[in-house]
Amino acid sequence: MLPAPRGAPMPSEFTVFLVADALLAKGERPSLRKMREALPTGGSPREVCKHLRAWRKKRGYDPKLEPTDMSKAMKAAGLALATDLWKQAKREATQAFSREREAAEATAADDKQDREHLLGMVETLQAENAALAVRAKAAENEAARVQARLAKVENQLDRFRAEEFWDRVMQEIAELLTERGPLTPTEILPELRAVTLRGATLHKEPLTPGTLKKKMDVRVFHGRYFEPRDEGRYARRAG
């Protein structure tokens, strides 16, 4: 028996019938052992036995009725027929195996192409993800810079508003000193308007005598609004 190609298909019923007929034509009993030896692809005992039983039933084969003697001419004819049948069965098995192999190779080629396509997609997505990560980091850094600039501008705006507020307070005190004469910060504080006292709560410095003295001393230093007098009093600066 020729060794079956790796991955060869099981023998078909048609092939088993051909080989059994060939063995019988050669004057040999188509037993399971001889069938497997003669089959081009071998085959499992179970499959061969199943097809052999079908052959016996279809041919009405009975081993007891086999002729015990055959003429040389009949044997030669039977051998020739068996040889032709075996060659035909071998060709069919080889063709079937070739078709199976070609189909497997085509499937493998398709799988390889699909795998390469998927790998390409993965690489593309990884590159896009990396680019997105870079852009996200850049956006995060830009957001941090904008936030810092915004905080700086807001801080400057708060200082500007505070300066405007305290300048209005100083103007109010200057008008009060024009009417009342020199006063201490402690004497000035109760005379301020309620709206001024409420406005001070919006800023970070409390409106106290100490705060008033500090703000008024700054104006004195710059020659604005006030001039110092005895006993901690302040008067309206002339001019």
PDB file of C-alpha atoms in Angstrom, residues 1-164:
ATOM      1  CA  MET A   1       0.000   0.000   0.000  1.00  0.00           C
ATOM      2  CA  LEU A   2       1.313   3.471  -0.883  1.00  0.00           C
ATOM      3  CA  PRO A   3       1.589   5.786   2.144  1.00  0.00           C
ATOM      4  CA  ALA A   4      -1.336   8.180   2.332  1.00  0.00           C
ATOM      5  CA  PRO A   5      -0.417  11.855   1.867  1.00  0.00           C
ATOM      6  CA  ARG A   6      -0.600  13.798   5.101  1.00  0.00           C
ATOM      7  CA  GLY A   7      -4.084  15.119   5.578  1.00  0.00           C
ATOM      8  CA  ALA A   8      -5.507  12.896   2.771  1.00  0.00           C
ATOM      9  CA  PRO A   9      -9.280  12.349   2.827  1.00  0.00           C
ATOM     10  CA  MET A  10     -10.933   9.097   3.855  1.00  0.00           C
ATOM     11  CA  PRO A  11     -11.706   6.758   0.904  1.00  0.00           C
ATOM     12  CA  SER A  12     -15.107   7.254  -0.636  1.00  0.00           C
ATOM     13  CA  GLU A  13     -17.625   4.490  -1.166  1.00  0.00           C
ATOM     14  CA  PHE A  14     -16.939   4.673  -4.896  1.00  0.00           C
ATOM     15  CA  THR A  15     -13.212   4.082  -4.354  1.00  0.00           C
ATOM     16  CA  VAL A  16     -13.852   1.151  -2.019  1.00  0.00           C
ATOM     17  CA  PHE A  17     -16.190  -0.390  -4.596  1.00  0.00           C
ATOM     18  CA  LEU A  18     -13.532  -0.045  -7.338  1.00  0.00           C
ATOM     19  CA  VAL A  19     -10.792  -1.621  -5.228  1.00  0.00           C
ATOM     20  CA  ALA A  20     -13.063  -4.433  -4.033  1.00  0.00           C
ATOM     21  CA  ASP A  21     -14.047  -5.188  -7.628  1.00  0.00           C
ATOM     22  CA  ALA A  22     -10.374  -5.161  -8.637  1.00  0.00           C
ATOM     23  CA  LEU A  23      -9.384  -7.582  -5.869  1.00  0.00           C
ATOM     24  CA  LEU A  24     -12.226  -9.879  -6.754  1.00  0.00           C
ATOM     25  CA  ALA A  25     -11.229  -9.751 -10.430  1.00  0.00           C
ATOM     26  CA  LYS A  26      -7.694 -10.828  -9.463  1.00  0.00           C
ATOM     27  CA  GLY A  27      -9.124 -13.791  -7.640  1.00  0.00           C
ATOM     28  CA  GLU A  28      -8.422 -12.330  -4.227  1.00  0.00           C
ATOM     29  CA  ARG A  29     -10.918 -12.093  -1.432  1.00  0.00           C
ATOM     30  CA  PRO A  30     -11.657  -8.433  -0.621  1.00  0.00           C
ATOM     31  CA  SER A  31     -11.024  -8.719   3.100  1.00  0.00           C
ATOM     32  CA  LEU A  32     -10.647  -5.668   5.316  1.00  0.00           C
ATOM     33  CA  ARG A  33      -6.868  -6.089   5.546  1.00  0.00           C
ATOM     34  CA  LYS A  34      -6.386  -6.449   1.789  1.00  0.00           C
ATOM     35  CA  MET A  35      -8.735  -3.567   1.116  1.00  0.00           C
ATOM     36  CA  ARG A  36      -6.748  -1.215   3.347  1.00  0.00           C
ATOM     37  CA  GLU A  37      -3.516  -2.348   1.739  1.00  0.00           C
ATOM     38  CA  ALA A  38      -4.889  -1.781  -1.762  1.00  0.00           C
ATOM     39  CA  LEU A  39      -6.576   1.564  -1.108  1.00  0.00           C
ATOM     40  CA  PRO A  40      -4.422   4.499  -2.244  1.00  0.00           C
ATOM     41  CA  THR A  41      -5.213   6.469   0.919  1.00  0.00           C
ATOM     42  CA  GLY A  42      -5.483   3.594   3.362  1.00  0.00           C
ATOM     43  CA  GLY A  43      -8.379   4.788   5.455  1.00  0.00           C
ATOM     44  CA  SER A  44      -9.647   3.910   8.915  1.00  0.00           C
ATOM     45  CA  PRO A  45     -10.938   0.336   9.450  1.00  0.00           C
ATOM     46  CA  ARG A  46     -14.305   1.727  10.435  1.00  0.00           C
ATOM     47  CA  GLU A  47     -14.818   3.693   7.202  1.00  0.00           C
ATOM     48  CA  VAL A  48     -13.462   0.930   4.962  1.00  0.00           C
ATOM     49  CA  CYS A  49     -15.553  -1.731   6.696  1.00  0.00           C
ATOM     50  CA  LYS A  50     -18.694   0.382   6.324  1.00  0.00           C
ATOM     51  CA  HIS A  51     -18.194   0.791   2.566  1.00  0.00           C
ATOM     52  CA  LEU A  52     -17.146  -2.861   2.191  1.00  0.00           C
ATOM     53  CA  ARG A  53     -20.390  -4.051   3.760  1.00  0.00           C
ATOM     54  CA  ALA A  54     -22.281  -1.831   1.336  1.00  0.00           C
ATOM     55  CA  TRP A  55     -20.272  -3.322  -1.538  1.00  0.00           C
ATOM     56  CA  ARG A  56     -21.050  -6.893  -0.432  1.00  0.00           C
ATOM     57  CA  LYS A  57     -24.714  -6.103  -0.173  1.00  0.00           C
ATOM     58  CA  LYS A  58     -24.885  -4.347  -3.542  1.00  0.00           C
ATOM     59  CA  ARG A  59     -22.837  -7.019  -5.345  1.00  0.00           C
ATOM     60  CA  GLY A  60     -24.537  -9.884  -3.570  1.00  0.00           C
ATOM     61  CA  TYR A  61     -21.065 -11.081  -2.686  1.00  0.00           C
ATOM     62  CA  ASP A  62     -20.735 -14.337  -0.752  1.00  0.00           C
ATOM     63  CA  PRO A  63     -17.230 -15.700  -0.050  1.00  0.00           C
ATOM     64  CA  LYS A  64     -18.593 -19.256  -0.144  1.00  0.00           C
ATOM     65  CA  LEU A  65     -19.561 -18.863  -3.794  1.00  0.00           C
ATOM     66  CA  GLU A  66     -16.104 -17.689  -4.996  1.00  0.00           C
ATOM     67  CA  PRO A  67     -14.653 -19.875  -7.823  1.00  0.00           C
ATOM     68  CA  THR A  68     -11.739 -22.029  -6.681  1.00  0.00           C
ATOM     69  CA  ASP A  69     -10.078 -22.024 -10.061  1.00  0.00           C
ATOM     70  CA  MET A  70      -9.821 -19.544 -12.915  1.00  0.00           C
ATOM     71  CA  SER A  71      -8.270 -19.809 -16.345  1.00  0.00           C
ATOM     72  CA  LYS A  72      -5.069 -17.878 -17.028  1.00  0.00           C
ATOM     73  CA  ALA A  73      -6.905 -15.687 -19.505  1.00  0.00           C
ATOM     74  CA  MET A  74      -9.535 -14.795 -16.940  1.00  0.00           C
ATOM     75  CA  LYS A  75      -6.890 -14.113 -14.322  1.00  0.00           C
ATOM     76  CA  ALA A  76      -4.939 -11.926 -16.745  1.00  0.00           C
ATOM     77  CA  ALA A  77      -8.076 -10.028 -17.675  1.00  0.00           C
ATOM     78  CA  GLY A  78      -8.978  -9.655 -14.040  1.00  0.00           C
ATOM     79  CA  LEU A  79      -5.493  -8.454 -13.181  1.00  0.00           C
ATOM     80  CA  ALA A  80      -5.580  -5.887 -15.989  1.00  0.00           C
ATOM     81  CA  LEU A  81      -8.991  -4.687 -14.844  1.00  0.00           C
ATOM     82  CA  ALA A  82      -7.818  -4.532 -11.262  1.00  0.00           C
ATOM     83  CA  THR A  83      -4.735  -2.568 -12.274  1.00  0.00           C
ATOM     84  CA  ASP A  84      -6.820  -0.079 -14.257  1.00  0.00           C
ATOM     85  CA  LEU A  85      -9.279   0.271 -11.406  1.00  0.00           C
ATOM     86  CA  TRP A  86      -6.501   0.775  -8.885  1.00  0.00           C
ATOM     87  CA  LYS A  87      -4.842   3.415 -11.077  1.00  0.00           C
ATOM     88  CA  GLN A  88      -8.186   5.170 -11.485  1.00  0.00           C
ATOM     89  CA  ALA A  89      -8.788   5.089  -7.747  1.00  0.00           C
ATOM     90  CA  LYS A  90      -5.268   6.404  -7.136  1.00  0.00           C
ATOM     91  CA  ARG A  91      -5.776   9.245  -9.618  1.00  0.00           C
ATOM     92  CA  GLU A  92      -9.073  10.180  -7.986  1.00  0.00           C
ATOM     93  CA  ALA A  93      -7.523  10.116  -4.526  1.00  0.00           C
ATOM     94  CA  THR A  94      -4.548  12.190  -5.705  1.00  0.00           C
ATOM     95  CA  GLN A  95      -6.847  14.697  -7.416  1.00  0.00           C
ATOM     96  CA  ALA A  96      -9.047  14.916  -4.333  1.00  0.00           C
ATOM     97  CA  PHE A  97      -6.000  15.475  -2.137  1.00  0.00           C
ATOM     98  CA  SER A  98      -4.670  18.082  -4.589  1.00  0.00           C
ATOM     99  CA  ARG A  99      -7.988  19.936  -4.494  1.00  0.00           C
ATOM    100  CA  GLU A 100      -8.003  19.804  -0.700  1.00  0.00           C
ATOM    101  CA  ARG A 101      -4.420  21.080  -0.577  1.00  0.00           C
ATOM    102  CA  GLU A 102      -5.153  23.923  -3.022  1.00  0.00           C
ATOM    103  CA  ALA A 103      -8.213  24.903  -1.005  1.00  0.00           C
ATOM    104  CA  ALA A 104      -6.156  24.821   2.204  1.00  0.00           C
ATOM    105  CA  GLU A 105      -3.411  26.925   0.593  1.00  0.00           C
ATOM    106  CA  ALA A 106      -5.979  29.433  -0.675  1.00  0.00           C
ATOM    107  CA  THR A 107      -7.530  29.618   2.793  1.00  0.00           C
ATOM    108  CA  ALA A 108      -4.089  30.055   4.358  1.00  0.00           C
ATOM    109  CA  ALA A 109      -3.290  32.838   1.867  1.00  0.00           C
ATOM    110  CA  ASP A 110      -6.580  34.583   2.672  1.00  0.00           C
ATOM    111  CA  ASP A 111      -5.921  34.195   6.397  1.00  0.00           C
ATOM    112  CA  LYS A 112      -2.430  35.644   5.967  1.00  0.00           C
ATOM    113  CA  GLN A 113      -3.811  38.594   4.000  1.00  0.00           C
ATOM    114  CA  ASP A 114      -6.499  39.192   6.629  1.00  0.00           C
ATOM    115  CA  ARG A 115      -3.899  38.945   9.392  1.00  0.00           C
ATOM    116  CA  GLU A 116      -1.624  41.435   7.642  1.00  0.00           C
ATOM    117  CA  HIS A 117      -4.585  43.757   7.101  1.00  0.00           C
ATOM    118  CA  LEU A 118      -5.522  43.552  10.788  1.00  0.00           C
ATOM    119  CA  LEU A 119      -1.911  44.136  11.819  1.00  0.00           C
ATOM    120  CA  GLY A 120      -1.864  47.192   9.558  1.00  0.00           C
ATOM    121  CA  MET A 121      -5.061  48.468  11.170  1.00  0.00           C
ATOM    122  CA  VAL A 122      -3.591  47.907  14.643  1.00  0.00           C
ATOM    123  CA  GLU A 123      -0.430  49.821  13.718  1.00  0.00           C
ATOM    124  CA  THR A 124      -2.506  52.649  12.236  1.00  0.00           C
ATOM    125  CA  LEU A 125      -4.721  52.856  15.318  1.00  0.00           C
ATOM    126  CA  GLN A 126      -1.692  52.786  17.595  1.00  0.00           C
ATOM    127  CA  ALA A 127      -0.123  55.641  15.630  1.00  0.00           C
ATOM    128  CA  GLU A 128      -3.377  57.624  15.749  1.00  0.00           C
ATOM    129  CA  ASN A 129      -3.675  56.962  19.481  1.00  0.00           C
ATOM    130  CA  ALA A 130      -0.115  58.162  20.045  1.00  0.00           C
ATOM    131  CA  ALA A 131      -0.831  61.307  18.008  1.00  0.00           C
ATOM    132  CA  LEU A 132      -4.010  61.914  20.020  1.00  0.00           C
ATOM    133  CA  ALA A 133      -2.052  61.482  23.246  1.00  0.00           C
ATOM    134  CA  VAL A 134       0.483  64.071  22.068  1.00  0.00           C
ATOM    135  CA  ARG A 135      -2.285  66.486  21.072  1.00  0.00           C
ATOM    136  CA  ALA A 136      -4.088  65.870  24.363  1.00  0.00           C
ATOM    137  CA  LYS A 137      -0.886  66.614  26.297  1.00  0.00           C
ATOM    138  CA  ALA A 138      -0.327  69.767  24.252  1.00  0.00           C
ATOM    139  CA  ALA A 139      -3.945  70.823  24.862  1.00  0.00           C
ATOM    140  CA  GLU A 140      -3.511  70.119  28.572  1.00  0.00           C
ATOM    141  CA  ASN A 141      -0.357  72.246  28.688  1.00  0.00           C
ATOM    142  CA  GLU A 142      -2.076  75.023  26.738  1.00  0.00           C
ATOM    143  CA  ALA A 143      -5.058  74.872  29.104  1.00  0.00           C
ATOM    144  CA  ALA A 144      -2.677  75.180  32.065  1.00  0.00           C
ATOM    145  CA  ARG A 145      -1.003  78.219  30.462  1.00  0.00           C
ATOM    146  CA  VAL A 146      -4.365  79.832  29.740  1.00  0.00           C
ATOM    147  CA  GLN A 147      -5.515  79.114  33.294  1.00  0.00           C
ATOM    148  CA  ALA A 148      -2.356  80.692  34.690  1.00  0.00           C
ATOM    149  CA  ARG A 149      -2.796  83.761  32.481  1.00  0.00           C
ATOM    150  CA  LEU A 150      -6.448  84.006  33.486  1.00  0.00           C
ATOM    151  CA  ALA A 151      -5.543  83.783  37.166  1.00  0.00           C
ATOM    152  CA  LYS A 152      -2.919  86.497  36.661  1.00  0.00           C
ATOM    153  CA  VAL A 153      -5.397  88.763  34.874  1.00  0.00           C
ATOM    154  CA  GLU A 154      -8.048  88.140  37.529  1.00  0.00           C
ATOM    155  CA  ASN A 155      -5.518  88.948  40.246  1.00  0.00           C
ATOM    156  CA  GLN A 156      -4.558  92.168  38.468  1.00  0.00           C
ATOM    157  CA  LEU A 157      -8.228  93.031  38.075  1.00  0.00           C
ATOM    158  CA  ASP A 158      -8.836  92.401  41.783  1.00  0.00           C
ATOM    159  CA  ARG A 159      -5.931  94.692  42.690  1.00  0.00           C
ATOM    160  CA  PHE A 160      -7.200  97.364  40.305  1.00  0.00           C
ATOM    161  CA  ARG A 161     -10.698  97.170  41.797  1.00  0.00           C
ATOM    162  CA  ALA A 162      -9.253  97.279  45.310  1.00  0.00           C
ATOM    163  CA  GLU A 163      -7.161 100.335  44.451  1.00  0.00           C
ATOM    164  CA  GLU A 164     -10.222 102.036  42.974  1.00  0.00           C
TER     165      GLU A 164
END
